Short mmCIF file of C-alpha atoms in Angstrom, two decimals:
data_model
loop_
_atom_site.label_atom_id
_atom_site.label_comp_id
_atom_site.label_asym_id
_atom_site.label_seq_id
_atom_site.Cartn_x
_atom_site.Cartn_y
_atom_site.Cartn_z
CA MET A 1 3.56 -11.13 2.54
CA ALA A 2 7.12 -9.79 2.24
CA SER A 3 8.58 -6.78 0.48
CA ILE A 4 11.97 -5.29 -0.29
CA ILE A 5 12.44 -1.95 1.46
CA ASN A 6 15.10 0.69 1.05
CA LEU A 7 15.79 3.20 3.80
CA LYS A 8 18.64 5.04 5.43
CA VAL A 9 19.53 3.99 9.00
CA ASN A 10 22.17 5.99 10.86
CA GLY A 11 23.52 7.39 7.60
CA LYS A 12 23.83 4.02 5.87
CA THR A 13 21.55 2.88 3.05
CA GLN A 14 19.83 -0.43 3.81
CA GLU A 15 18.00 -2.79 1.45
CA HIS A 16 16.16 -5.69 3.08
CA LEU A 17 13.49 -8.25 2.32
CA ILE A 18 11.13 -8.11 5.29
CA PRO A 19 7.60 -9.23 6.20
CA ASP A 20 5.10 -6.37 5.66
CA ALA A 21 3.98 -6.82 9.28
CA MET A 22 7.49 -6.43 10.76
CA LEU A 23 7.78 -3.73 13.42
CA LEU A 24 10.50 -1.09 13.10
CA VAL A 25 11.87 -1.99 16.56
CA ASP A 26 12.33 -5.62 15.47
CA PHE A 27 13.93 -4.55 12.17
CA LEU A 28 16.42 -2.35 14.04
CA ARG A 29 17.25 -4.82 16.80
CA ASP A 30 16.99 -8.21 15.07
CA ARG A 31 17.98 -7.41 11.48
CA LEU A 32 20.49 -4.62 11.99
CA GLY A 33 21.71 -5.56 15.49
CA LEU A 34 21.03 -2.01 16.75
CA THR A 35 20.04 -3.10 20.26
CA GLY A 36 20.45 0.38 21.74
CA THR A 37 16.77 0.92 20.93
CA LYS A 38 14.87 -0.78 23.76
CA GLN A 39 11.69 -2.80 23.66
CA GLY A 40 9.69 -1.78 26.75
CA CYS A 41 5.91 -1.85 27.01
CA ASP A 42 5.59 -2.91 23.35
CA GLY A 43 2.38 -0.92 22.99
CA GLY A 44 3.36 2.72 22.49
CA GLU A 45 3.03 3.70 26.14
CA CYS A 46 6.57 3.95 27.57
CA GLY A 47 8.81 5.63 24.99
CA ALA A 48 11.79 3.26 25.47
CA CYS A 49 11.76 2.45 21.74
CA THR A 50 11.92 6.12 20.61
CA VAL A 51 13.94 6.70 17.43
CA LEU A 52 13.99 9.57 14.94
CA VAL A 53 12.23 9.23 11.58
CA ASP A 54 13.12 12.09 9.23
CA GLY A 55 14.40 13.92 12.32
CA ARG A 56 11.23 13.61 14.41
CA GLN A 57 10.61 11.31 17.38
CA ARG A 58 8.65 8.12 16.66
CA LEU A 59 7.84 5.02 18.70
CA SER A 60 9.38 2.10 16.81
CA CYS A 61 7.23 -0.51 18.60
CA VAL A 62 4.02 0.78 16.98
CA THR A 63 5.65 1.63 13.63
CA LEU A 64 5.72 -0.86 10.76
CA ALA A 65 9.19 -1.04 9.21
CA LYS A 66 7.69 -0.97 5.71
CA SER A 67 5.86 2.26 6.51
CA VAL A 68 9.20 4.10 6.86
CA ALA A 69 10.59 2.83 3.54
CA GLY A 70 12.35 5.69 1.74
CA LYS A 71 12.78 7.63 4.98
CA THR A 72 15.74 8.34 7.25
CA VAL A 73 15.92 6.60 10.63
CA GLU A 74 18.32 7.56 13.42
CA THR A 75 18.90 5.51 16.56
CA ILE A 76 20.88 6.12 19.76
CA GLU A 77 23.91 4.48 18.08
CA SER A 78 24.16 7.34 15.60
CA ILE A 79 24.52 10.37 17.81
CA GLU A 80 28.10 9.97 19.08
CA THR A 81 30.86 11.32 16.87
CA LYS A 82 33.96 9.13 16.44
CA GLY A 83 33.62 7.69 19.93
CA ARG A 84 32.85 11.04 21.58
CA LEU A 85 29.52 11.23 23.39
CA SER A 86 26.99 13.75 22.13
CA ARG A 87 26.21 16.67 24.43
CA LEU A 88 22.99 14.94 25.57
CA GLN A 89 24.77 11.62 26.22
CA ALA A 90 27.56 13.39 28.14
CA ALA A 91 25.05 15.42 30.19
CA PHE A 92 23.00 12.31 31.11
CA HIS A 93 26.27 10.68 32.28
CA GLU A 94 27.54 13.66 34.24
CA LYS A 95 24.24 14.78 35.79
CA LEU A 96 23.15 11.23 36.73
CA GLY A 97 20.22 11.26 34.32
CA THR A 98 20.83 7.53 33.89
CA GLN A 99 20.37 4.89 36.56
CA CYS A 100 19.43 1.44 35.26
CA GLY A 101 19.68 2.87 31.74
CA PHE A 102 16.74 1.13 30.10
CA CYS A 103 14.78 4.30 29.35
CA THR A 104 17.89 6.35 28.51
CA PRO A 105 18.13 5.75 24.72
CA GLY A 106 14.46 6.72 24.33
CA MET A 107 14.85 9.75 26.62
CA ILE A 108 17.92 10.96 24.71
CA MET A 109 16.29 10.50 21.29
CA ALA A 110 13.12 12.33 22.44
CA ALA A 111 15.30 15.15 23.83
CA GLU A 112 17.36 15.19 20.61
CA SER A 113 14.14 15.61 18.61
CA LEU A 114 13.15 18.54 20.84
CA LEU A 115 16.54 20.31 20.62
CA ARG A 116 16.57 20.08 16.83
CA LYS A 117 13.22 21.89 16.69
CA ASN A 118 13.86 24.22 19.60
CA PRO A 119 17.52 24.69 20.65
CA ALA A 120 16.64 26.61 23.85
CA PRO A 121 13.47 25.09 25.33
CA GLU A 122 12.02 26.15 28.68
CA ARG A 123 11.69 23.58 31.48
CA ASP A 124 7.98 23.09 30.71
CA GLU A 125 8.78 22.40 27.06
CA ILE A 126 11.36 19.78 28.09
CA LYS A 127 8.81 18.12 30.39
CA GLU A 128 6.22 18.10 27.61
CA ALA A 129 8.66 16.64 25.04
CA LEU A 130 9.66 13.83 27.44
CA SER A 131 6.14 13.23 28.77
CA GLY A 132 5.72 10.07 26.69
CA ASN A 133 8.90 8.51 28.13
CA LEU A 134 8.62 6.60 31.39
CA CYS A 135 11.47 6.10 33.89
CA ARG A 136 11.17 3.81 36.92
CA CYS A 137 14.44 4.93 38.62
CA THR A 138 15.22 8.61 38.58
CA GLY A 139 11.98 10.41 39.40
CA TYR A 140 12.63 12.50 36.25
CA VAL A 141 14.31 15.45 38.00
CA LYS A 142 17.82 14.31 37.07
CA ILE A 143 16.69 13.65 33.50
CA ILE A 144 15.30 17.15 33.08
CA GLU A 145 18.46 18.61 34.66
CA SER A 146 20.54 16.57 32.20
CA VAL A 147 18.71 18.03 29.22
CA GLU A 148 19.10 21.54 30.67
CA ALA A 149 22.84 20.91 31.17
CA ALA A 150 23.13 19.74 27.55
CA ILE A 151 21.44 22.95 26.36
CA LEU A 152 24.00 25.03 28.31
CA THR A 153 26.86 22.98 26.77
CA GLY A 154 25.42 23.76 23.34
CA GLU A 155 25.27 27.47 24.09
CA GLN A 156 28.94 27.52 25.18
CA ALA A 157 30.14 25.53 22.17
CA MET B 1 10.26 -11.32 17.40
CA ASN B 2 7.12 -13.09 16.23
CA THR B 3 4.33 -10.59 16.70
CA GLY B 4 1.67 -12.92 15.29
CA MET B 5 0.73 -10.32 12.69
CA ASN B 6 0.60 -11.25 9.02
CA PHE B 7 -0.76 -8.96 6.32
CA GLU B 8 0.00 -7.20 3.07
CA LEU B 9 0.72 -3.46 3.49
CA ASN B 10 0.18 -1.22 0.47
CA ALA B 11 0.72 2.53 0.21
CA PRO B 12 -0.92 3.86 -2.97
CA ALA B 13 -0.37 7.48 -4.02
CA SER B 14 -3.96 8.55 -4.76
CA ILE B 15 -7.40 8.49 -3.17
CA ALA B 16 -8.72 6.60 -6.21
CA GLU B 17 -6.19 3.81 -5.71
CA VAL B 18 -6.89 3.58 -1.95
CA VAL B 19 -10.65 3.19 -2.45
CA GLU B 20 -10.07 0.81 -5.37
CA GLN B 21 -8.00 -1.47 -3.11
CA LEU B 22 -10.48 -1.16 -0.24
CA ALA B 23 -13.25 -2.24 -2.62
CA ASN B 24 -11.46 -5.07 -4.38
CA LYS B 25 -9.16 -6.67 -1.82
CA THR B 26 -11.15 -8.90 0.51
CA GLY B 27 -10.93 -7.87 4.15
CA ALA B 28 -8.81 -4.78 3.41
CA ARG B 29 -8.68 -2.08 6.11
CA VAL B 30 -7.44 1.50 6.12
CA PHE B 31 -4.04 2.01 7.78
CA SER B 32 -3.24 5.54 8.90
CA GLY B 33 -0.80 6.34 11.73
CA GLY B 34 -1.27 2.84 13.16
CA THR B 35 -0.97 3.92 16.79
CA ASP B 36 -4.41 2.49 17.64
CA LEU B 37 -4.49 -0.30 15.06
CA VAL B 38 -1.04 -1.88 15.53
CA PRO B 39 -1.37 -2.54 19.31
CA ASN B 40 -4.85 -4.00 18.64
CA LEU B 41 -3.63 -6.26 15.82
CA ARG B 42 -0.86 -7.52 18.10
CA ARG B 43 -3.58 -8.54 20.56
CA ARG B 44 -5.32 -10.40 17.73
CA ILE B 45 -8.12 -7.86 17.75
CA GLY B 46 -8.82 -8.32 14.07
CA THR B 47 -6.69 -10.18 11.51
CA PRO B 48 -7.06 -8.14 8.29
CA PRO B 49 -5.21 -9.75 5.35
CA VAL B 50 -4.56 -6.36 3.70
CA LEU B 51 -3.84 -2.89 5.08
CA VAL B 52 -4.09 0.09 2.74
CA SER B 53 -2.01 3.03 3.97
CA THR B 54 -3.02 6.65 3.37
CA ASP B 55 0.52 7.90 4.09
CA GLY B 56 1.43 8.15 0.40
CA VAL B 57 -1.60 10.25 -0.59
CA ALA B 58 -0.33 13.85 -0.78
CA GLU B 59 -3.88 15.23 -1.09
CA MET B 60 -4.69 13.79 2.34
CA LYS B 61 -1.66 15.42 4.00
CA SER B 62 -2.39 19.11 3.62
CA VAL B 63 -4.20 21.94 5.41
CA ASP B 64 -5.82 24.44 3.02
CA LEU B 65 -8.24 27.33 3.03
CA GLN B 66 -10.93 26.51 0.46
CA GLY B 67 -13.70 29.08 0.12
CA ASP B 68 -15.50 29.39 3.45
CA HIS B 69 -13.77 26.37 5.00
CA LEU B 70 -10.51 25.18 6.44
CA VAL B 71 -9.90 21.73 4.93
CA ILE B 72 -7.64 19.32 6.80
CA GLY B 73 -6.42 16.12 5.13
CA ALA B 74 -7.28 13.04 7.21
CA ALA B 75 -3.69 11.72 6.98
CA MET B 76 -2.18 14.83 8.60
CA PRO B 77 -0.15 13.80 11.67
CA LEU B 78 -1.40 15.48 14.84
CA ALA B 79 2.06 16.87 15.75
CA GLN B 80 2.26 18.69 12.41
CA LEU B 81 -1.23 20.15 12.91
CA LEU B 82 -0.08 21.62 16.23
CA GLU B 83 2.65 23.45 14.30
CA SER B 84 0.26 24.83 11.66
CA ASP B 85 -0.73 28.48 12.11
CA LYS B 86 -3.93 27.87 10.12
CA LEU B 87 -5.66 26.32 13.16
CA ALA B 88 -5.17 29.38 15.35
CA GLY B 89 -8.84 30.44 15.14
CA PHE B 90 -10.03 27.16 16.63
CA PRO B 91 -8.66 26.88 20.21
CA ALA B 92 -10.80 23.83 21.08
CA LEU B 93 -9.22 21.89 18.20
CA LEU B 94 -5.65 22.88 19.09
CA GLN B 95 -6.23 22.09 22.79
CA ALA B 96 -7.77 18.70 21.96
CA ILE B 97 -4.92 17.72 19.61
CA ALA B 98 -2.35 18.74 22.24
CA GLU B 99 -4.09 16.43 24.73
CA VAL B 100 -3.94 13.31 22.52
CA ALA B 101 -1.59 10.62 23.92
CA GLY B 102 2.08 11.75 24.14
CA PRO B 103 4.48 13.55 21.80
CA GLY B 104 5.92 10.41 20.11
CA LEU B 105 2.46 9.04 19.36
CA ARG B 106 1.25 12.40 18.01
CA GLU B 107 4.06 12.33 15.42
CA ALA B 108 2.55 9.20 13.85
CA ALA B 109 -1.14 9.48 14.80
CA THR B 110 -3.32 11.25 12.24
CA ILE B 111 -6.45 13.36 12.65
CA GLY B 112 -8.51 10.94 10.53
CA GLY B 113 -7.22 8.00 12.53
CA ASN B 114 -8.16 9.75 15.75
CA LEU B 115 -11.73 10.28 14.52
CA CYS B 116 -12.01 6.62 13.45
CA GLN B 117 -10.24 4.97 16.40
CA ASP B 118 -11.78 1.86 17.90
CA THR B 119 -13.87 1.97 21.08
CA ARG B 120 -12.11 0.89 24.26
CA CYS B 121 -12.89 -1.28 27.29
CA LEU B 122 -11.02 -2.92 30.19
CA PHE B 123 -12.24 -6.29 28.93
CA TYR B 124 -11.32 -5.66 25.28
CA ASN B 125 -7.93 -3.92 25.11
CA GLN B 126 -6.15 -6.99 26.45
CA SER B 127 -4.00 -9.76 24.98
CA HIS B 128 -5.66 -12.69 23.23
CA TRP B 129 -4.89 -15.15 26.06
CA TRP B 130 -6.27 -12.70 28.66
CA ARG B 131 -9.52 -12.30 26.73
CA LYS B 132 -9.70 -16.05 26.06
CA SER B 133 -9.24 -16.90 29.74
CA ASN B 134 -12.10 -14.49 30.49
CA GLY B 135 -14.41 -16.13 27.95
CA PHE B 136 -13.93 -13.23 25.48
CA CYS B 137 -16.64 -10.53 25.42
CA LEU B 138 -19.61 -9.22 23.50
CA LYS B 139 -17.47 -6.84 21.45
CA LEU B 140 -15.30 -9.59 19.98
CA ASP B 141 -15.46 -13.39 19.85
CA GLY B 142 -17.76 -13.77 22.92
CA ASP B 143 -21.40 -13.43 23.90
CA THR B 144 -21.28 -11.77 27.34
CA CYS B 145 -20.59 -8.16 28.25
CA HIS B 146 -18.49 -8.19 31.42
CA VAL B 147 -19.40 -4.56 32.11
CA ALA B 148 -23.18 -5.19 32.04
CA PRO B 149 -23.55 -9.00 32.04
CA ASN B 150 -27.35 -9.02 31.79
CA GLY B 151 -27.53 -6.80 28.74
CA GLU B 152 -27.01 -7.39 25.07
CA HIS B 153 -25.37 -4.05 24.39
CA CYS B 154 -21.64 -3.34 24.14
CA PHE B 155 -20.65 -0.31 26.21
CA ALA B 156 -17.02 0.03 25.02
CA ALA B 157 -16.28 3.76 25.12
CA TYR B 158 -15.22 6.04 22.29
CA CYS B 159 -12.11 7.81 23.61
CA GLY B 160 -10.97 10.17 20.86
CA ASP B 161 -10.07 13.69 21.98
CA VAL B 162 -10.40 15.45 18.64
CA ALA B 163 -13.99 14.51 17.70
CA PRO B 164 -15.73 16.59 20.43
CA ALA B 165 -13.71 19.68 19.47
CA LEU B 166 -14.63 19.26 15.80
CA LEU B 167 -18.28 18.60 16.70
CA VAL B 168 -18.67 21.91 18.57
CA LEU B 169 -16.98 23.69 15.65
CA GLY B 170 -19.58 22.26 13.22
CA ALA B 171 -17.13 20.14 11.19
CA GLU B 172 -18.01 17.98 8.20
CA VAL B 173 -16.09 15.03 6.78
CA ARG B 174 -15.53 13.94 3.18
CA ILE B 175 -16.25 10.25 2.63
CA ALA B 176 -15.03 8.59 -0.56
CA ALA B 177 -15.74 5.14 -1.97
CA GLN B 178 -15.57 3.72 -5.48
CA GLY B 179 -17.84 5.91 -7.61
CA LYS B 180 -18.95 7.98 -4.59
CA ASP B 181 -17.69 11.11 -2.90
CA ARG B 182 -19.72 13.16 -0.41
CA TRP B 183 -19.55 15.58 2.49
CA VAL B 184 -21.52 14.68 5.62
CA SER B 185 -21.64 16.14 9.13
CA LEU B 186 -19.08 14.57 11.47
CA ASN B 187 -21.94 13.94 13.90
CA SER B 188 -23.61 11.59 11.39
CA ILE B 189 -20.76 9.05 11.12
CA TYR B 190 -21.10 7.71 14.68
CA GLU B 191 -23.65 5.60 16.51
CA ASP B 192 -23.84 4.62 20.18
CA ASP B 193 -22.90 0.95 19.81
CA GLY B 194 -19.52 -0.19 21.13
CA ARG B 195 -19.33 -3.01 18.60
CA SER B 196 -19.82 -0.85 15.51
CA HIS B 197 -19.66 2.82 16.47
CA LEU B 198 -18.61 3.96 12.98
CA LEU B 199 -21.29 4.14 10.31
CA LEU B 200 -18.72 4.05 7.50
CA LYS B 201 -19.36 1.06 5.25
CA PRO B 202 -16.64 -1.34 4.07
CA GLY B 203 -14.79 0.34 1.21
CA GLU B 204 -15.43 3.87 2.49
CA LEU B 205 -12.55 6.20 3.30
CA LEU B 206 -12.57 9.36 5.45
CA VAL B 207 -10.58 11.67 3.15
CA SER B 208 -10.67 15.07 4.85
CA ILE B 209 -12.33 17.28 7.44
CA ARG B 210 -13.66 20.78 6.87
CA ILE B 211 -14.43 23.45 9.46
CA PRO B 212 -16.52 26.50 8.55
CA LEU B 213 -14.33 29.61 8.93
CA LYS B 214 -17.20 31.34 10.72
CA ALA B 215 -16.66 28.88 13.60
CA ALA B 216 -13.67 31.07 14.50
CA GLN B 217 -16.21 33.63 15.75
CA TRP B 218 -17.12 31.20 18.56
CA ARG B 219 -15.14 31.04 21.77
CA SER B 220 -14.07 27.42 22.26
CA GLY B 221 -12.03 25.12 24.46
CA TYR B 222 -11.40 21.46 25.38
CA LEU B 223 -10.61 19.88 28.75
CA LYS B 224 -9.87 16.27 29.58
CA SER B 225 -9.89 14.17 32.74
CA ARG B 226 -7.14 11.56 33.02
CA LEU B 227 -4.92 9.95 35.64
CA ARG B 228 -1.57 11.02 34.16
CA LYS B 229 -0.88 14.29 32.37
CA SER B 230 0.34 12.45 29.27
CA VAL B 231 -0.28 9.31 27.19
CA ASP B 232 -3.66 8.43 28.77
CA PHE B 233 -6.95 8.27 26.91
CA PRO B 234 -9.67 10.52 28.35
CA LEU B 235 -11.67 9.20 31.30
CA ALA B 236 -14.00 11.97 30.15
CA GLY B 237 -13.40 14.86 27.77
CA VAL B 238 -15.53 17.96 27.16
CA ALA B 239 -15.44 20.54 24.35
CA VAL B 240 -17.44 23.76 24.55
CA ALA B 241 -18.07 26.43 21.92
CA LEU B 242 -20.21 29.45 22.66
CA ARG B 243 -21.14 32.87 21.34
CA LEU B 244 -21.79 35.91 23.47
CA ASP B 245 -24.00 38.92 22.86
CA ASN B 246 -24.72 41.89 25.09
CA ARG B 247 -27.25 39.84 27.08
CA GLY B 248 -25.04 36.80 27.78
CA ILE B 249 -24.56 33.42 26.05
CA SER B 250 -26.56 33.47 22.80
CA HIS B 251 -25.38 30.09 21.42
CA LEU B 252 -23.91 27.08 23.22
CA ARG B 253 -22.59 23.74 21.96
CA ILE B 254 -21.09 21.07 24.21
CA ALA B 255 -19.60 17.74 23.11
CA VAL B 256 -18.54 14.88 25.37
CA THR B 257 -16.11 12.00 24.77
CA GLY B 258 -15.03 8.97 26.83
CA THR B 259 -18.46 8.25 28.30
CA ASN B 260 -20.43 6.55 25.52
CA SER B 261 -19.61 4.48 22.44
CA ARG B 262 -19.76 7.66 20.36
CA PRO B 263 -18.89 11.31 20.98
CA LEU B 264 -22.08 13.16 21.90
CA LEU B 265 -23.03 16.66 20.72
CA PHE B 266 -25.49 18.85 22.66
CA GLU B 267 -26.71 22.10 21.12
CA ASP B 268 -30.35 22.65 22.09
CA PHE B 269 -30.37 23.74 25.71
CA SER B 270 -33.63 24.89 27.24
CA VAL B 271 -31.78 27.56 29.28
CA VAL B 272 -29.97 29.13 26.27
CA PRO B 273 -30.03 32.08 25.50
CA LEU B 274 -28.62 32.65 28.92
CA SER B 275 -28.27 36.04 30.55
CA ILE B 276 -26.26 35.12 33.65
CA THR B 277 -24.08 32.02 33.96
CA ASP B 278 -25.13 31.35 37.54
CA ASP B 279 -25.14 28.06 39.40
CA LEU B 280 -28.80 27.43 38.60
CA ALA B 281 -28.27 27.75 34.85
CA LEU B 282 -25.14 25.61 34.90
CA SER B 283 -27.00 22.93 36.90
CA ALA B 284 -29.72 22.90 34.27
CA ILE B 285 -27.07 22.32 31.56
CA ASP B 286 -25.48 19.55 33.68
CA ARG B 287 -28.88 17.88 33.99
CA GLU B 288 -29.60 18.01 30.26
CA ILE B 289 -26.23 16.41 29.45
CA GLY B 290 -26.48 13.99 32.37
CA GLN B 291 -29.63 12.45 30.91
CA SER B 292 -27.74 11.28 27.82
CA ILE B 293 -24.27 10.26 28.96
CA LYS B 294 -23.70 6.74 30.17
CA PRO B 295 -20.19 6.19 31.54
CA MET B 296 -19.83 2.51 32.51
CA ARG B 297 -17.01 0.54 34.19
CA THR B 298 -15.04 0.35 30.93
CA THR B 299 -11.91 2.00 32.30
CA ASN B 300 -9.94 2.31 35.52
CA LEU B 301 -12.20 4.85 37.26
CA PRO B 302 -15.90 4.34 37.97
CA GLY B 303 -18.73 5.75 35.88
CA LEU B 304 -20.01 7.95 38.70
CA TYR B 305 -16.71 9.82 38.97
CA ARG B 306 -16.53 10.32 35.20
CA ARG B 307 -20.14 11.54 35.14
CA LYS B 308 -19.24 14.15 37.75
CA MET B 309 -16.10 15.13 35.82
CA VAL B 310 -18.17 15.89 32.71
CA ALA B 311 -20.11 18.47 34.72
CA VAL B 312 -16.94 19.86 36.35
CA LEU B 313 -15.08 20.23 33.05
CA GLY B 314 -18.13 21.72 31.32
CA ARG B 315 -18.52 24.36 34.05
CA ARG B 316 -14.81 25.16 34.01
CA LEU B 317 -14.94 25.72 30.27
CA ILE B 318 -18.12 27.82 30.30
CA GLU B 319 -16.82 29.98 33.14
CA GLY B 320 -13.42 30.39 31.45
CA LEU B 321 -14.86 31.16 28.03
CA THR B 322 -17.33 33.73 29.35
CA ALA B 323 -14.61 35.55 31.33
CA PRO B 324 -13.37 38.77 29.67
CA THR B 325 -10.16 37.08 28.47
CA GLY B 326 -11.96 33.98 27.23
CA LYS B 327 -11.64 34.66 23.51
CA ASN B 328 -8.52 32.55 23.16
CA GLY B 329 -9.87 29.61 25.09
CA VAL B 330 -9.06 28.78 28.67
#
């Protein structure tokens, strides 16, 4: 069974004929070529596929693309501005929050979702917001420090 | 990527349309947040030809005070419930919701979906080829239980966090089907059979949950045992609600998840009313619960450990809730 869906991805309206059973992660990566969103555990356990749906973090590997028809999806590709890294991207780069980089898009989108709800979270709130995102390289300390650095950048701006 | 899934997904806008489709489309199943269902379908655990989503039903996505009850729509995402100030009188419920999975999953997962989630087992929540190479199992496609090979009973465990909290708060659920609509106690929709733990019939839909407002007079809390602090299902989970009078504990309800194929509610304790929560009284409560729970090797830690954790968590909750500051949970 296939359906035509309309949705907004990274500010652009999309209309596609897709199978009803297509996953959002496959729609983003295979149909739209937005390969910044990573396919990790493929079962909702690692957070690598985190995107924003209507501004809130969602795991695109357990989300059916048709179920977000009519909604707004944002991926890691959308958060830079004219080639300039967002404050979270810049902080992850400068504070070594990224090593192999596979978890980074999911980490940044989960952190982005947090900062939109709560611009000045405490360390425990950052840990809680990122607790569904796994990293095999950093040990998490550098990631949490990166988010804290991004918050300070925001306060100075 | 070919996920192997193939179905029709519909999202009607009313309860009437959802139950009409569930009744008339052969093999149709309810689709809520999908966080339990989608990974299972990808493992070929079920191949429903039609999924009927509740996401478009506005009536199922609200939290309202109605008379003497707080009514929660079954399609409310858990993350949004955590942000609602209407749940403040029910600490056990808020604590249980906060313990479900991780933040990304709670954005999609709904309270109704959590109550109706499938039972889980090491030998069941695996890919199709893994299960096939193991000769499948009693729960699906096979005839042997690998947890208890000599028996004919499926011990897959119910692992929802929210059900025990709602059970100790005395919650009821609204069940709709074509031409039918009724409220029943939450406790009555489960049975202790891993293969079919839900007593909902085909075509029936869990529409909403209601909690009596007077449950806010009970002190309540929820604690969960798990390996990691996030994402994991409970190895064992315990909810406690109790009332105090000037002599001690006058009423006590305890509910347990993660040990049996259904969440279990205990409310008739021989030692309650209880004047002093001493070790002897707590041991008597442990014994009464211990006779009914049956944690088996369905997950990554043994049944004996999980049995002990039920007693540990129950004691922690009772001690915390009876402390002078216990009113807001522990």
